[in-house]
Amino acid sequence: MFVIIGWLVAIGCIFGVFIAHGGNIGVVLKALPFEMVTILGGALGAFVANNQPKVLKATAKGLGACFKGSKYSKARAMELLALLYDILQKARKEGLMSIEKDVEDPHNSPLFQKYGTVGSDHHVSEFITDYLRMMVSGNLNAHEIESLMDSEIETHHHEAHAAAAAIQRLAGALPAFGIVAAVLGVVNTMGSVGQPPAVLGAMIGSALVGTFLGILLAYGFAEPLAGLLEQKIDEDGKELQCIKTTLLASMQGYAPQVAIEFGRKVLYSTERPTFIELESHVKGKK
């Protein structure tokens, strides 16, 4: 919603000022379809040639996410930490082997089913169960698991940022394609030098629309989407870091209540519950 509002504000201000200064919007509108096809067609072709199919798929998915609200909230953060608390509390009271069934089959685990939002999230449940499985096996120490967690989070970060980087490169290329469209318009104008000045002026104006559109599409549309997608990717990574910090604190001997406090501190301030809020939520879920 905010993306569309931002675009409307940008377009309204740019074209509104142009018209208010006596600009002939008819010249822009007349050239718009041809220039748009030239710029977007060239950019799309280059975009497909420049990226692997998996990046193209991730970009399409990421662009869809840009038009949706964030799934991360204080309520989700409290649910995640409450899930981790219940798992660690069960392991502390009944032993690590007691959570083996929960780890092997989280979809049918009462612990994961109790927290439907995060428990049904594939990436979250897989990340938690993978490292709980290692904790149950007892073959790795905290430092080895931390190193492995860091490697996985870094891999997730690079994979997710491939789509944002692709859109960023597209934003950098759009002004160049705008120049290509403008040059073609100038070439067309030079082939009509015998026409009256009014006709030539309109043709030159149409050619310059290409440069204008290339810059507008780059900095008004593509680059903001790349920036927004990067922010959403960072939110994904922050949740994994919260899980990592909580599990490592537990491995180092901290009680479940203290371990989730470690995880709580990792979260962004906008989603981070207070100590009292989290404590009340955990007690309410018992």
Tab-separated table of N, CA and C in Angstrom, residues 28 31-32 34-36 38-39 174-183 185 203-217:
chain	number	residue	atom	x	y	z
A	28	VAL	N	4.514	14.458	-23.960
A	28	VAL	CA	4.960	13.329	-23.133
A	28	VAL	C	4.062	12.119	-23.349
A	31	ALA	N	4.566	10.368	-26.734
A	31	ALA	CA	5.803	9.589	-26.852
A	31	ALA	C	5.864	8.438	-25.854
A	32	LEU	N	5.046	8.508	-24.816
A	32	LEU	CA	5.149	7.564	-23.704
A	32	LEU	C	5.073	6.091	-24.115
A	34	PHE	N	5.728	4.449	-26.936
A	34	PHE	CA	6.877	3.987	-27.715
A	34	PHE	C	8.160	3.969	-26.876
A	35	GLU	N	8.346	5.015	-26.076
A	35	GLU	CA	9.543	5.090	-25.241
A	35	GLU	C	9.520	4.012	-24.148
A	36	MET	N	8.339	3.765	-23.597
A	36	MET	CA	8.215	2.753	-22.551
A	36	MET	C	8.532	1.364	-23.092
A	38	THR	N	10.427	0.655	-25.643
A	38	THR	CA	11.866	0.609	-25.928
A	38	THR	C	12.677	0.400	-24.656
A	39	ILE	N	12.378	1.191	-23.639
A	39	ILE	CA	13.158	1.140	-22.398
A	39	ILE	C	12.891	-0.146	-21.623
A	174	LEU	N	18.531	1.303	-16.232
A	174	LEU	CA	17.389	1.987	-16.844
A	174	LEU	C	17.731	3.366	-17.423
A	175	PRO	N	18.525	4.219	-16.735
A	175	PRO	CA	18.882	5.496	-17.373
A	175	PRO	C	19.629	5.309	-18.696
A	176	ALA	N	20.458	4.263	-18.768
A	176	ALA	CA	21.189	4.001	-20.014
A	176	ALA	C	20.232	3.614	-21.126
A	177	PHE	N	19.240	2.795	-20.807
A	177	PHE	CA	18.243	2.439	-21.830
A	177	PHE	C	17.401	3.660	-22.209
A	178	GLY	N	17.218	4.576	-21.260
A	178	GLY	CA	16.542	5.823	-21.591
A	178	GLY	C	17.336	6.636	-22.595
A	179	ILE	N	18.658	6.633	-22.444
A	179	ILE	CA	19.527	7.330	-23.404
A	179	ILE	C	19.457	6.659	-24.763
A	180	VAL	N	19.406	5.319	-24.766
A	180	VAL	CA	19.277	4.583	-26.039
A	180	VAL	C	18.009	5.018	-26.760
A	181	ALA	N	16.891	5.082	-26.003
A	181	ALA	CA	15.628	5.508	-26.614
A	181	ALA	C	15.726	6.947	-27.123
A	182	ALA	N	16.410	7.810	-26.347
A	182	ALA	CA	16.566	9.211	-26.761
A	182	ALA	C	17.409	9.328	-28.018
A	183	VAL	N	18.489	8.536	-28.094
A	183	VAL	CA	19.358	8.569	-29.273
A	183	VAL	C	18.589	8.124	-30.514
A	185	GLY	N	15.470	8.458	-30.963
A	185	GLY	CA	14.577	9.560	-31.298
A	185	GLY	C	15.302	10.677	-32.030
A	203	MET	N	9.444	16.474	-32.265
A	203	MET	CA	10.191	15.217	-32.398
A	203	MET	C	11.363	15.170	-31.413
A	204	ILE	N	12.043	16.302	-31.245
A	204	ILE	CA	13.152	16.363	-30.283
A	204	ILE	C	12.617	16.199	-28.859
A	205	GLY	N	11.471	16.838	-28.595
A	205	GLY	CA	10.848	16.699	-27.277
A	205	GLY	C	10.498	15.246	-26.979
A	206	SER	N	9.959	14.562	-27.994
A	206	SER	CA	9.619	13.145	-27.823
A	206	SER	C	10.858	12.314	-27.553
A	207	ALA	N	11.961	12.657	-28.222
A	207	ALA	CA	13.211	11.921	-28.023
A	207	ALA	C	13.713	12.099	-26.589
A	208	LEU	N	13.606	13.329	-26.068
A	208	LEU	CA	14.082	13.587	-24.713
A	208	LEU	C	13.218	12.917	-23.652
A	209	VAL	N	11.984	12.578	-24.016
A	209	VAL	CA	11.119	11.852	-23.076
A	209	VAL	C	11.764	10.525	-22.689
A	210	GLY	N	12.509	9.911	-23.613
A	210	GLY	CA	13.187	8.642	-23.331
A	210	GLY	C	14.178	8.783	-22.183
A	211	THR	N	14.993	9.818	-22.216
A	211	THR	CA	15.947	10.059	-21.125
A	211	THR	C	15.220	10.296	-19.820
A	212	PHE	N	14.166	11.092	-19.876
A	212	PHE	CA	13.377	11.385	-18.680
A	212	PHE	C	12.784	10.114	-18.077
A	213	LEU	N	12.198	9.265	-18.928
A	213	LEU	CA	11.562	8.050	-18.425
A	213	LEU	C	12.572	7.081	-17.838
A	214	GLY	N	13.729	6.977	-18.480
A	214	GLY	CA	14.759	6.074	-17.962
A	214	GLY	C	15.172	6.455	-16.555
A	215	ILE	N	15.365	7.746	-16.330
A	215	ILE	CA	15.766	8.225	-14.997
A	215	ILE	C	14.623	8.062	-13.999
A	216	LEU	N	13.398	8.382	-14.434
A	216	LEU	CA	12.240	8.262	-13.539
A	216	LEU	C	12.009	6.815	-13.121
A	217	LEU	N	12.064	5.895	-14.073
A	217	LEU	CA	11.837	4.482	-13.756
A	217	LEU	C	12.928	3.941	-12.832
